[in-house]
Amino acid sequence: MTSTRKLAKEKMMVVEGSYAVAHAVKVCRPNVISAYPITPQTHIVEDLSQFMADGEIPNCEYINVESEFSALSALVGASAAGARTYSATTSQGLELMHEVLFNVSGMRLPIVMTVANRAVSAPINIWNDQQDSISQRDTGWIQMHAEDPQEAADMVAQSFRIAEDRDVLLPVMPCMDAFVLSHVYEPMVLLEQDLVDEYLPPFEPEFVLDPKNPRTFGAFADPSTYTEFRYLQAKAMDKALEKVEEAANEFNEVFGRYYGGLIDEYEEEDAEIVIVAMGSIIGTVKDVIDKLRSKGEKVGLLKVRSFRPFPIEAVRKALKDARVIVVLDKNISMGLNEGALCTEIKACLYNTDIDAPVIGFMIGHGGRDVPPSTINHIIDQARDVMSSGITVESQFTDVREELI
Amino acid sequence: MRNLLASGHRGCAGCCNAMAAKFTLMAAGEDCIVVSPTGCLEVMTTPYPESSWGVPWIHSLFENAAAVASGVEAALKAMGKAEKTKVLVIGGDGATIDIGIRSISGAFERGHDITYVCVDNEAYMNTGVQRSGGTPFDASTTTSPAGKVSFGNQRPKKNMPAIIVAHGSPYVATASLAYPKDMIRKIRAAIDTKGPTYVHVHSPCTTGWGFDTSKTVEVARLAVETAMWPMYEIENGRVIKVHKIKEQKPVEDYLKMQRRFKHLFTMEGGDEEIKKIQHIADTNVEEFGLIK
């Protein structure tokens, strides 16, 4: 299935990406929202605060916490008490939460938290890249990346569906690129309350903090049981692979919009050069592909929508006929000199028959613009690799040599 | 009164945490939710798959118990259960005075309806008796040991109740394990007071302080009788009640029972140090008018 968008014109409104996300949260009927302001997540939590002030979110408490650490910690208590919970953060705030992130997933609490992807300090920089969420890769959160504001909003409802599924019970981090998606105004369809109610059942957890049936949450596990907790968590991540697909398919049935499940493909079927990417850069890549296709060039796109769980099988299937694989990363793993997505793609092709060269480009750091010319330049290099093999496996893109 | 903390936990004989938790639950009753930060109490009561807790209980991390309690309280409010079910935190001095102070400050400033009980045994006991912000002057701990050029911890205890009072808490009290009825009454008063309330319980640790396991209550009582631990209640910033001492005992009576102060009786200059500690006690007497 390829992406489809039923966007009834009479329902479309020009709104900011953050507003669409906040509205999506509202119609998902959260019970507790807890957040600490940080650029560029602020518009989401400001809009939610206004909804609260206008009495538009029934049966909900908004906690203005004193730090991101407490923002997520408060949701630990709220979720364990049976509340549907939401937060949003970015960059430094997400890094401050690091310890709590592990705790949430280990306690199997289905918290949903939007991340407006932003660069990390130092040097301090408020603009977009994806270093923040990528650095939380191993915390046990489901991590998904949206391509545009409509998908970011729709992904909120999908995230609650996936997180609260009793076969999953894991937190979900729907990611949207800072400013490029969070602050852009576009014609969008705001999620309809009646359709969300149809799509997302009420949160009814099996185990809650309840004096009538007292239970212990967060006990310590010694070496005789710790492994099994980790094993079950990993199994839940495996289960999430099908649930991510299911949530996307059923969303399509109810709302008529589909952006891919674990992955999406664009002009990919006969592509010789396949670009692999996540987030807002997808739009630029698609424009470039359209132009190249009109000239008869076989270039396609593999959009990774779910970074965790990583869709190994879907990626292998999508890349099986590629002649060169190009991975774009808005992050870098220092000391490996490549982005995390590039590493993951290479890893999942190992032990298969696919032997196409994989080249990585670290791109768009700290909000550096990625114009179509940059993508074209990368594709030029991919052509060289196709004809004469790899010379550089992974490299920075658009480095300003005069500053070095 | 039903015992809501089952025996069979892994606490030491004479453990202050077990007593403090038991008394707290006697005050709170069954309709409560307890949050505990990481520490002795958490470790000794919840070795999976066992639990001593007869009430719903949650542990998340070391430094976030007050934030977790905020979330529990908010959830109860959002779901219409806040009026009857009470939310409590029972945490140690390290989790309260040091690493968790930010989340406590936030929770108290926001005015959540929670009661925070600090079980203060004056060091990081769970990790092996390291110094905390609650460690008293001249106490020897594993990270503030007495040595040839040191009498141990060189700083006075951080005054956590005063910090909570400064947050505008409607009810703040200090209590002692040697006076369980008084402690239970204060915790009940804290629970019955709407808003964020605080009870700081002086809690001698047999292992960390170095005294016989049968002497927990005796040591706790001596802290009060020597005025090393003043007991008072503060409502809306005003002291409303003070536990008076008939006859103030010398601090030596308290110090000499404990290994952590042993060096003061053997090292040259120890007597001068004891005078400094006596001065701390005398200042407490003066500040709170402890003598009848």
XYZ file of C-alpha atoms in Angstrom:
696
model
C 0.000 0.000 0.000
C 1.328 3.443 -0.818
C 0.489 6.598 1.042
C -2.970 8.037 0.542
C -4.464 11.234 1.836
C -8.153 11.856 1.923
C -8.199 15.535 2.669
C -11.719 16.850 2.162
C -11.309 20.468 1.103
C -14.260 21.683 3.127
C -12.617 20.301 6.267
C -9.196 21.785 5.652
C -7.920 24.655 7.723
C -4.630 26.494 7.637
C -3.104 25.834 11.046
C 0.339 25.523 12.556
C 1.813 22.015 12.866
C 1.970 22.383 16.652
C -1.692 23.348 16.787
C -2.669 20.289 14.770
C -0.701 18.105 17.199
C -2.232 19.791 20.263
C -5.682 19.367 18.766
C -4.968 15.696 18.112
C -3.969 15.280 21.748
C -7.186 16.971 22.861
C -9.458 14.666 20.877
C -7.569 11.636 22.194
C -9.114 12.535 25.592
C -6.028 12.597 27.836
C -6.459 12.582 31.634
C -3.110 14.032 32.627
C -0.806 16.264 30.603
C 2.493 17.252 32.139
C 5.084 19.382 30.396
C 7.931 21.839 30.792
C 8.380 24.535 28.162
C 11.304 24.262 25.767
C 11.745 25.711 22.291
C 10.396 24.536 19.843
C 7.913 22.307 21.692
C 6.315 25.368 23.327
C 3.502 25.962 20.853
C 2.132 22.467 21.449
C 1.936 22.917 25.219
C 0.695 26.502 24.932
C -2.161 25.365 22.708
C -2.970 22.542 25.129
C -2.922 25.040 28.019
C -5.381 27.232 26.141
C -7.671 24.260 25.539
C -7.522 23.619 29.299
C -8.236 27.278 30.077
C -11.238 27.158 27.774
C -12.526 23.953 29.376
C -12.169 22.029 26.142
C -10.466 18.925 27.586
C -12.846 17.221 30.018
C -11.584 15.034 32.874
C -8.054 16.247 32.419
C -5.387 17.818 34.647
C -2.476 19.809 33.234
C 0.622 19.872 35.457
C 3.035 22.778 34.973
C 6.125 21.016 36.272
C 9.483 22.496 37.252
C 11.609 20.422 34.830
C 11.401 17.847 32.078
C 12.585 15.271 34.569
C 9.447 15.862 36.588
C 7.274 16.212 33.475
C 7.821 12.590 32.633
C 8.041 11.447 36.267
C 4.594 12.875 36.980
C 3.247 10.847 34.077
C 4.744 7.695 35.613
C 2.479 8.197 38.623
C -0.497 9.301 36.543
C -0.253 6.429 34.073
C 0.131 3.872 36.878
C -2.988 5.363 38.456
C -4.880 4.623 35.230
C -4.739 7.942 33.403
C -4.162 8.418 29.674
C -1.082 10.620 29.670
C 0.721 12.959 27.295
C 3.771 15.169 27.233
C 5.916 16.894 24.633
C 9.552 17.888 24.691
C 12.727 18.206 22.660
C 16.523 18.266 22.750
C 17.903 19.187 26.201
C 14.577 18.354 27.773
C 14.566 14.887 26.276
C 18.171 14.321 27.321
C 17.310 15.404 30.878
C 14.580 12.753 30.858
C 16.995 9.995 29.880
C 16.804 8.120 33.184
C 13.016 8.407 33.320
C 12.676 7.136 29.741
C 14.141 3.774 30.744
C 11.956 3.699 33.835
C 8.750 4.328 31.858
C 9.381 1.572 29.330
C 10.561 -0.861 32.009
C 7.379 -0.238 33.968
C 5.444 -0.780 30.724
C 3.563 2.514 30.963
C 1.894 3.544 27.665
C 2.823 7.239 27.811
C 2.789 9.204 24.539
C 5.237 12.072 24.190
C 5.776 14.142 21.068
C 9.387 15.066 20.380
C 9.959 18.175 18.261
C 13.380 17.057 17.057
C 16.109 19.599 17.779
C 19.912 19.647 17.933
C 21.683 19.132 21.260
C 24.137 21.391 23.063
C 27.061 22.242 22.871
C 27.108 24.500 21.006
C 23.574 25.382 21.978
C 21.306 25.404 18.952
C 17.522 25.466 18.873
C 17.074 24.309 15.273
C 16.239 20.956 13.787
C 18.156 17.766 13.572
C 17.360 14.377 15.079
C 20.241 13.854 17.463
C 17.957 14.166 20.489
C 15.580 11.273 19.851
C 18.169 9.110 18.097
C 20.287 9.327 21.248
C 17.363 7.757 23.135
C 17.337 4.759 20.816
C 17.926 2.111 23.459
C 15.577 3.431 26.142
C 12.791 1.041 25.129
C 10.469 3.630 23.585
C 8.729 3.116 20.292
C 10.098 5.921 18.133
C 8.300 7.094 15.001
C 9.111 9.919 12.617
C 6.561 12.022 10.728
C 7.127 13.509 7.315
C 4.761 16.471 7.520
C 2.509 18.237 10.056
C -0.601 16.253 9.113
C 1.225 13.005 9.701
C 2.646 14.315 13.009
C -0.875 15.075 14.228
C -2.344 11.814 12.983
C 0.591 9.954 14.521
C -0.540 11.079 17.993
C -3.747 9.051 17.723
C -1.861 6.118 16.232
C 0.668 6.324 19.071
C -1.985 5.977 21.773
C -3.437 2.999 19.895
C -0.075 1.265 19.712
C 1.086 2.158 23.235
C -2.079 1.054 25.014
C -2.481 -2.221 23.146
C -2.249 -4.894 25.842
C 0.149 -6.901 23.697
C 2.482 -3.903 23.608
C 2.193 -1.607 26.666
C 5.190 0.494 25.757
C 5.645 4.263 25.575
C 5.636 5.919 22.165
C 7.610 8.926 20.981
C 6.064 10.394 17.817
C 8.751 12.685 16.382
C 8.381 15.792 14.230
C 11.211 17.967 12.966
C 11.559 21.217 14.890
C 10.266 24.349 13.136
C 10.159 22.636 9.720
C 7.063 20.775 10.927
C 6.252 22.246 14.346
C 6.053 25.873 13.222
C 4.886 25.581 9.636
C 1.356 26.625 8.654
C -0.326 24.365 6.138
C -3.846 23.422 5.118
C -4.661 20.456 7.324
C -7.589 18.377 8.515
C -7.954 18.479 12.274
C -8.775 15.076 13.724
C -12.533 14.698 14.168
C -13.685 13.790 17.691
C -16.256 11.217 16.555
C -13.757 9.444 14.321
C -11.085 9.425 17.035
C -13.606 7.925 19.449
C -14.228 5.225 16.880
C -10.516 4.659 16.293
C -9.145 4.887 19.839
C -10.871 2.898 22.593
C -10.812 4.258 26.171
C -7.683 3.467 28.193
C -8.561 0.611 30.509
C -5.366 -0.780 31.993
C -5.440 -4.150 33.673
C -3.224 -3.086 36.589
C -3.613 0.272 38.346
C -2.800 1.884 41.677
C -6.071 1.209 43.457
C -6.637 0.939 47.230
C -9.378 -1.647 46.602
C -6.856 -3.946 44.982
C -3.444 -2.905 46.273
C -0.538 -3.760 44.017
C 3.164 -3.002 44.104
C 4.671 -1.119 41.125
C 8.394 -0.752 40.565
C 9.680 -3.554 42.774
C 13.348 -4.397 42.434
C 14.417 -7.454 40.483
C 17.575 -9.345 41.364
C 19.696 -11.404 38.937
C 17.244 -14.305 39.160
C 14.394 -12.316 37.507
C 15.826 -9.171 35.836
C 16.603 -10.917 32.535
C 12.994 -12.036 32.140
C 11.709 -8.461 32.555
C 14.070 -7.343 29.798
C 13.115 -10.316 27.635
C 9.397 -9.546 27.913
C 10.065 -5.909 27.080
C 11.971 -6.948 23.962
C 9.130 -9.304 23.011
C 6.647 -6.439 23.357
C 8.816 -4.419 20.958
C 8.665 -7.320 18.498
C 4.898 -7.390 18.877
C 4.804 -3.655 18.212
C 6.059 -4.289 14.658
C 2.669 -5.648 13.616
C 0.777 -3.206 15.831
C 2.408 -0.208 14.126
C 1.193 -1.577 10.791
C -2.232 -2.343 12.197
C -2.601 1.131 13.704
C -1.694 2.699 10.339
C -4.066 0.462 8.366
C -7.006 1.007 10.669
C -6.309 4.715 10.717
C -6.579 4.608 6.942
C -9.900 2.797 7.170
C -11.376 5.347 9.578
C -9.762 8.583 8.355
C -8.688 7.772 4.783
C -5.081 8.760 5.354
C -2.046 6.503 5.206
C 1.630 7.427 5.445
C 3.096 3.963 5.559
C 3.203 1.660 8.559
C 6.699 0.740 9.626
C 8.046 2.122 6.363
C 6.749 3.795 3.239
C 8.069 3.545 -0.308
C 8.081 6.137 -3.082
C 9.019 5.336 -6.678
C 10.903 2.488 -5.124
C 9.887 -0.604 -7.083
C 12.405 -0.459 -9.935
C 14.763 2.042 -8.336
C 18.480 1.527 -8.761
C 19.385 4.249 -6.320
C 17.309 4.124 -3.150
C 17.464 6.968 -0.657
C 16.658 6.015 2.927
C 15.552 8.831 5.232
C 13.276 9.886 8.104
C 11.250 13.004 8.861
C 10.712 16.257 7.004
C 13.601 15.766 4.578
C 11.343 13.222 2.825
C 9.377 16.006 1.122
C 12.497 17.480 -0.478
C 13.709 14.055 -1.542
C 10.350 13.295 -3.185
C 10.508 16.543 -5.193
C 13.987 15.671 -6.413
C 12.886 12.138 -7.302
C 9.907 13.488 -9.298
C 12.255 15.586 -11.433
C 14.716 12.741 -11.955
C 11.951 10.264 -12.783
C 10.649 12.642 -15.455
C 14.093 12.301 -17.045
C 13.846 8.512 -16.773
C 16.265 8.085 -13.868
C 15.508 5.175 -11.590
C 15.713 6.823 -8.181
C 13.391 5.907 -5.302
C 12.809 6.499 -1.611
C 12.486 4.299 1.444
C 10.947 6.250 4.292
C 11.652 4.747 7.694
C 8.646 5.636 9.795
C 9.363 3.400 12.781
C 12.939 3.745 13.988
C 12.130 1.589 17.036
C 11.054 -1.116 16.658
C 13.359 -1.217 13.634
C 11.556 -2.851 10.700
C 14.286 -5.252 9.650
C 12.141 -7.471 7.385
C 10.346 -4.568 5.701
C 13.632 -2.805 5.039
C 15.225 -5.933 3.572
C 12.258 -6.446 1.283
C 12.276 -2.830 0.160
C 16.011 -2.787 -0.563
C 16.416 -6.196 -2.178
C 16.796 -4.900 -5.743
C 18.622 -1.658 -5.054
C 21.996 -1.127 -6.699
C 23.101 1.667 -4.381
C 21.589 2.535 -1.008
C 21.952 6.102 0.209
C 21.173 6.838 3.860
C 20.514 10.373 5.082
C 21.038 10.994 8.796
C 20.257 14.131 10.780
C 22.433 12.785 13.558
C 25.924 11.436 14.069
C 27.317 8.684 16.219
C 30.582 10.262 17.313
C 33.509 7.925 16.931
C 31.809 5.904 14.219
C 31.593 8.842 11.812
C 28.174 7.910 10.552
C 24.553 8.385 11.447
C 22.571 5.828 13.406
C 20.151 5.058 10.567
C 23.076 4.243 8.285
C 24.455 1.837 10.883
C 21.047 0.193 11.298
C 20.530 -0.213 7.551
C 23.953 -1.778 7.100
C 23.367 -4.061 10.075
C 20.054 -5.336 8.797
C 21.475 -6.161 5.355
C 24.250 -8.270 6.833
C 23.621 -12.035 6.652
C 21.368 -11.520 3.601
C 21.957 -11.843 -0.142
C 21.694 -8.094 -0.579
C 25.152 -6.787 -1.319
C 24.394 -3.327 -2.666
C 26.818 -0.680 -1.406
C 25.486 1.518 1.401
C 26.707 5.105 1.605
C 25.842 7.482 4.407
C 25.421 11.243 4.459
C 25.202 13.194 7.707
C 23.041 16.124 6.820
C 21.058 19.075 8.097
C 22.701 19.373 11.514
C 21.527 22.163 13.791
C 18.948 23.326 11.267
C 21.305 23.630 8.267
C 19.011 23.909 5.250
C 18.848 20.949 2.877
C 17.934 22.330 -0.569
C 17.176 20.067 -3.552
C 20.645 20.870 -4.904
C 22.191 19.071 -1.919
C 20.076 15.974 -2.573
C 21.017 16.144 -6.275
C 24.670 16.344 -5.344
C 24.283 13.266 -3.125
C 22.590 11.379 -5.966
C 25.505 12.342 -8.254
C 27.823 10.648 -5.779
C 25.537 7.602 -5.664
C 25.845 7.312 -9.454
C 29.650 7.382 -9.126
C 29.445 4.582 -6.564
C 27.214 2.589 -8.922
C 29.784 2.854 -11.710
C 33.073 2.723 -9.830
C 32.418 1.504 -6.272
C 32.663 3.067 -2.821
C 35.416 5.522 -2.023
C 33.889 7.129 1.094
C 31.438 5.126 3.177
C 30.020 7.961 5.224
C 30.524 11.706 5.145
C 29.348 15.088 6.350
C 27.329 17.076 3.842
C 27.760 20.743 2.940
C 30.628 21.390 5.352
C 31.797 24.992 5.104
C 35.505 24.444 4.589
C 36.251 28.145 5.074
C 35.212 27.880 8.772
C 37.459 24.951 9.598
C -5.668 -1.130 63.638
C -4.703 -3.347 60.710
C -0.986 -3.632 60.035
C -0.557 -2.590 56.419
C 3.165 -3.360 56.257
C 3.639 -7.121 56.369
C 6.485 -8.628 58.331
C 9.026 -10.783 56.562
C 10.622 -7.842 54.777
C 14.400 -7.603 54.558
C 14.915 -4.763 57.022
C 17.613 -5.093 59.673
C 16.560 -5.911 63.226
C 15.654 -2.594 64.812
C 15.189 -0.937 61.409
C 13.936 2.640 61.549
C 12.408 2.493 58.066
C 10.156 -0.435 58.962
C 8.910 1.410 62.032
C 8.416 4.682 60.171
C 6.493 3.046 57.329
C 4.335 1.060 59.729
C 3.434 4.152 61.791
C 2.765 6.149 58.622
C 0.332 3.523 57.359
C -1.335 3.421 60.790
C -1.985 7.120 60.316
C -3.055 6.868 56.694
C -5.247 3.758 56.748
C -6.103 1.654 53.727
C -7.374 4.308 51.363
C -4.073 5.722 50.245
C -1.442 5.364 47.551
C 2.198 5.424 48.633
C 5.123 6.567 46.501
C 8.655 5.698 47.588
C 11.918 6.826 46.057
C 14.852 4.441 45.751
C 16.366 3.573 49.119
C 16.417 1.077 51.965
C 12.642 1.090 52.369
C 12.065 0.300 48.684
C 14.708 -2.414 48.558
C 13.771 -4.170 51.769
C 10.002 -4.232 51.171
C 9.767 -5.177 47.474
C 12.128 -7.941 46.368
C 10.170 -9.178 43.327
C 7.898 -11.160 43.444
C 7.331 -10.299 47.112
C 5.934 -7.135 48.630
C 5.219 -6.021 52.188
C 2.794 -3.338 51.127
C -0.883 -3.727 51.970
C -1.682 -0.496 50.137
C -0.989 0.407 46.484
C 2.649 1.391 46.275
C 4.886 2.689 43.505
C 8.617 3.219 43.166
C 10.030 4.948 40.119
C 13.459 6.524 40.651
C 15.626 8.097 43.344
C 14.987 11.789 42.669
C 11.404 11.951 41.440
C 9.047 10.657 44.163
C 7.333 14.013 44.668
C 6.784 14.368 40.912
C 5.389 10.841 40.698
C 3.071 11.673 43.609
C 1.998 14.847 41.747
C 1.005 12.683 38.820
C -0.884 10.182 40.972
C -2.758 13.038 42.638
C -3.548 14.679 39.296
C -4.799 11.381 37.889
C -7.085 10.819 40.883
C -8.406 14.364 40.452
C -8.977 13.936 36.729
C -10.818 10.677 37.317
C -12.869 11.949 40.254
C -11.206 9.899 43.000
C -9.184 12.614 44.722
C -11.484 13.363 47.644
C -11.133 10.020 49.360
C -7.837 8.455 48.322
C -4.810 10.112 49.900
C -1.393 10.311 48.259
C 1.712 9.921 50.395
C 5.438 9.843 49.822
C 7.683 7.973 52.244
C 11.308 8.708 51.390
C 14.731 8.849 52.973
C 16.865 11.904 53.710
C 19.051 11.548 50.631
C 16.041 11.269 48.321
C 14.414 14.209 50.082
C 17.101 16.652 51.125
C 19.590 16.068 48.316
C 18.754 14.451 44.988
C 14.968 14.839 45.093
C 14.740 18.424 46.314
C 13.883 19.855 42.890
C 10.868 17.643 42.415
C 9.750 18.311 46.005
C 10.091 22.059 45.490
C 8.013 21.808 42.325
C 5.306 19.655 43.887
C 4.990 21.911 46.957
C 4.957 25.097 44.899
C 2.182 23.668 42.702
C 0.113 22.856 45.761
C -0.685 19.193 45.136
C -2.717 17.525 47.871
C 0.042 15.171 49.022
C 1.737 14.334 52.310
C 5.498 13.822 52.251
C 7.064 11.822 55.083
C 10.841 12.060 55.259
C 12.443 9.168 57.126
C 15.686 10.866 58.104
C 18.433 8.479 59.156
C 21.062 11.056 58.369
C 23.084 9.339 55.619
C 22.854 7.154 52.495
C 22.319 3.883 54.331
C 21.218 1.763 51.374
C 24.563 2.258 49.639
C 26.683 1.854 52.770
C 26.447 4.905 55.047
C 27.691 7.744 52.853
C 27.225 11.365 53.887
C 24.029 13.170 52.869
C 22.763 16.702 53.374
C 21.023 15.309 56.442
C 24.222 14.058 58.103
C 24.855 15.963 61.333
C 28.000 17.871 62.289
C 30.993 15.677 63.175
C 29.306 12.383 62.269
C 31.710 9.881 60.739
C 30.351 8.298 57.567
C 32.091 6.340 54.824
C 32.465 9.494 52.722
C 33.022 11.853 55.635
C 35.157 9.587 57.802
C 36.870 10.786 60.926
C 40.626 10.651 60.435
C 43.877 12.110 61.683
C 42.935 15.561 60.439
C 39.125 15.324 60.417
C 36.350 14.941 62.950
C 33.997 13.702 60.245
C 31.236 15.663 58.510
C 32.027 19.351 58.770
C 28.636 20.793 57.878
C 25.426 21.034 59.911
C 22.238 19.286 58.771
C 20.357 21.016 55.987
C 17.174 22.470 57.494
C 14.640 20.783 55.215
C 11.508 21.592 57.280
C 12.370 25.305 57.010
C 12.748 24.946 53.233
C 9.302 23.351 53.063
C 7.835 26.084 55.272
C 9.295 28.634 52.849
C 7.224 26.985 50.102
C 4.064 28.016 51.951
C 3.101 24.507 53.066
C 0.045 24.656 55.333
C 1.410 21.979 57.692
C 4.995 21.026 58.528
C 5.999 18.930 61.529
C 9.021 17.166 62.924
C 8.557 13.848 64.692
C 10.547 11.018 66.200
C 10.276 7.247 66.182
C 10.523 7.356 69.977
C 7.105 9.052 70.117
C 4.916 6.947 67.808
C 1.566 8.316 69.019
C 2.789 11.842 68.443
C 4.162 10.847 65.044
C 0.925 9.155 63.974
C -1.103 12.165 65.121
C 1.116 14.521 63.129
C 0.961 12.422 59.966
C -2.806 12.216 60.291
C -2.950 15.990 60.733
C -0.788 16.386 57.651
C -3.036 14.085 55.626
C -6.167 15.892 56.835
C -4.721 19.258 55.840
C -5.472 20.072 52.213
C -2.435 20.844 50.117
C 1.188 19.713 50.226
C 2.199 18.823 53.784
C 5.386 17.507 55.310
C 6.456 15.436 58.309
C 10.171 14.985 58.956
C 10.855 11.954 61.148
C 14.148 11.560 62.991
C 14.988 7.886 62.444
C 18.051 6.270 64.052
C 19.681 3.588 61.896
C 21.202 0.756 63.877
C 23.561 -0.229 61.066
C 24.670 3.206 59.957
C 24.922 4.898 63.309
C 26.377 1.897 65.099
C 24.259 1.023 68.103
C 22.669 -2.166 69.385
C 19.605 -3.290 67.422
C 17.470 -3.067 70.561
C 18.270 0.621 71.079
C 16.566 2.368 68.126
C 13.870 3.927 70.283
C 16.289 4.777 73.085
C 18.638 6.618 70.721
C 15.709 8.410 69.108
C 14.420 9.497 72.524
C 17.850 10.782 73.575
C 18.011 12.942 70.439
C 14.828 14.639 71.611
C 15.840 14.814 75.282
C 19.212 16.363 74.468
C 17.501 18.838 72.094
C 19.504 17.502 69.151
C 16.124 16.899 67.512
C 13.533 19.570 68.237
C 9.924 18.498 67.689
C 7.462 21.106 66.525
C 4.435 21.738 64.320
C 4.127 24.684 61.945
C 0.820 25.721 60.433
C 0.868 28.239 57.624
C 4.325 29.399 58.635
C 3.633 29.750 62.365
C 4.897 27.435 65.090
C 1.742 26.173 66.786
C 3.140 23.510 69.062
C 6.501 22.454 70.477
C 7.409 19.240 72.303
C 8.832 20.484 75.609
C 11.731 18.835 77.415
C 11.549 18.554 81.211
C 15.289 18.497 81.716
C 17.748 18.832 78.859
C 20.272 15.986 78.943
C 23.892 16.611 77.883
C 24.608 15.709 74.247
C 27.285 13.228 75.381
C 24.456 10.918 76.496
C 23.251 10.792 72.889
C 26.653 10.795 71.169
C 28.313 8.109 73.252
C 25.730 5.499 72.275
C 26.747 5.729 68.605
C 29.767 4.472 66.706
C 29.560 7.402 64.252
C 30.525 9.792 67.086
C 32.988 7.484 68.834
C 35.999 9.432 67.587
C 34.877 12.466 69.552
C 35.599 10.546 72.750
C 38.993 9.193 71.652
C 40.593 11.884 69.496
C 42.533 14.776 70.863
C 40.305 17.852 70.693
C 37.159 15.734 70.738
C 35.907 17.501 73.843
C 35.973 20.815 72.002
C 33.935 19.265 69.211
C 31.382 17.963 71.692
C 31.055 21.536 72.996
C 30.214 22.641 69.455
C 27.532 19.968 69.251
C 26.185 21.027 72.649
C 25.943 24.526 71.204
C 23.800 23.174 68.328
C 21.452 21.572 70.873
C 21.347 24.731 73.006
C 20.524 26.804 69.936
C 17.588 24.458 69.262
C 16.394 24.981 72.853
C 16.552 28.713 72.398
C 14.995 28.811 68.927
C 11.990 26.652 69.771
C 11.689 27.306 73.510
C 12.080 23.611 74.252
C 12.518 23.785 78.044
C 9.377 23.762 80.145
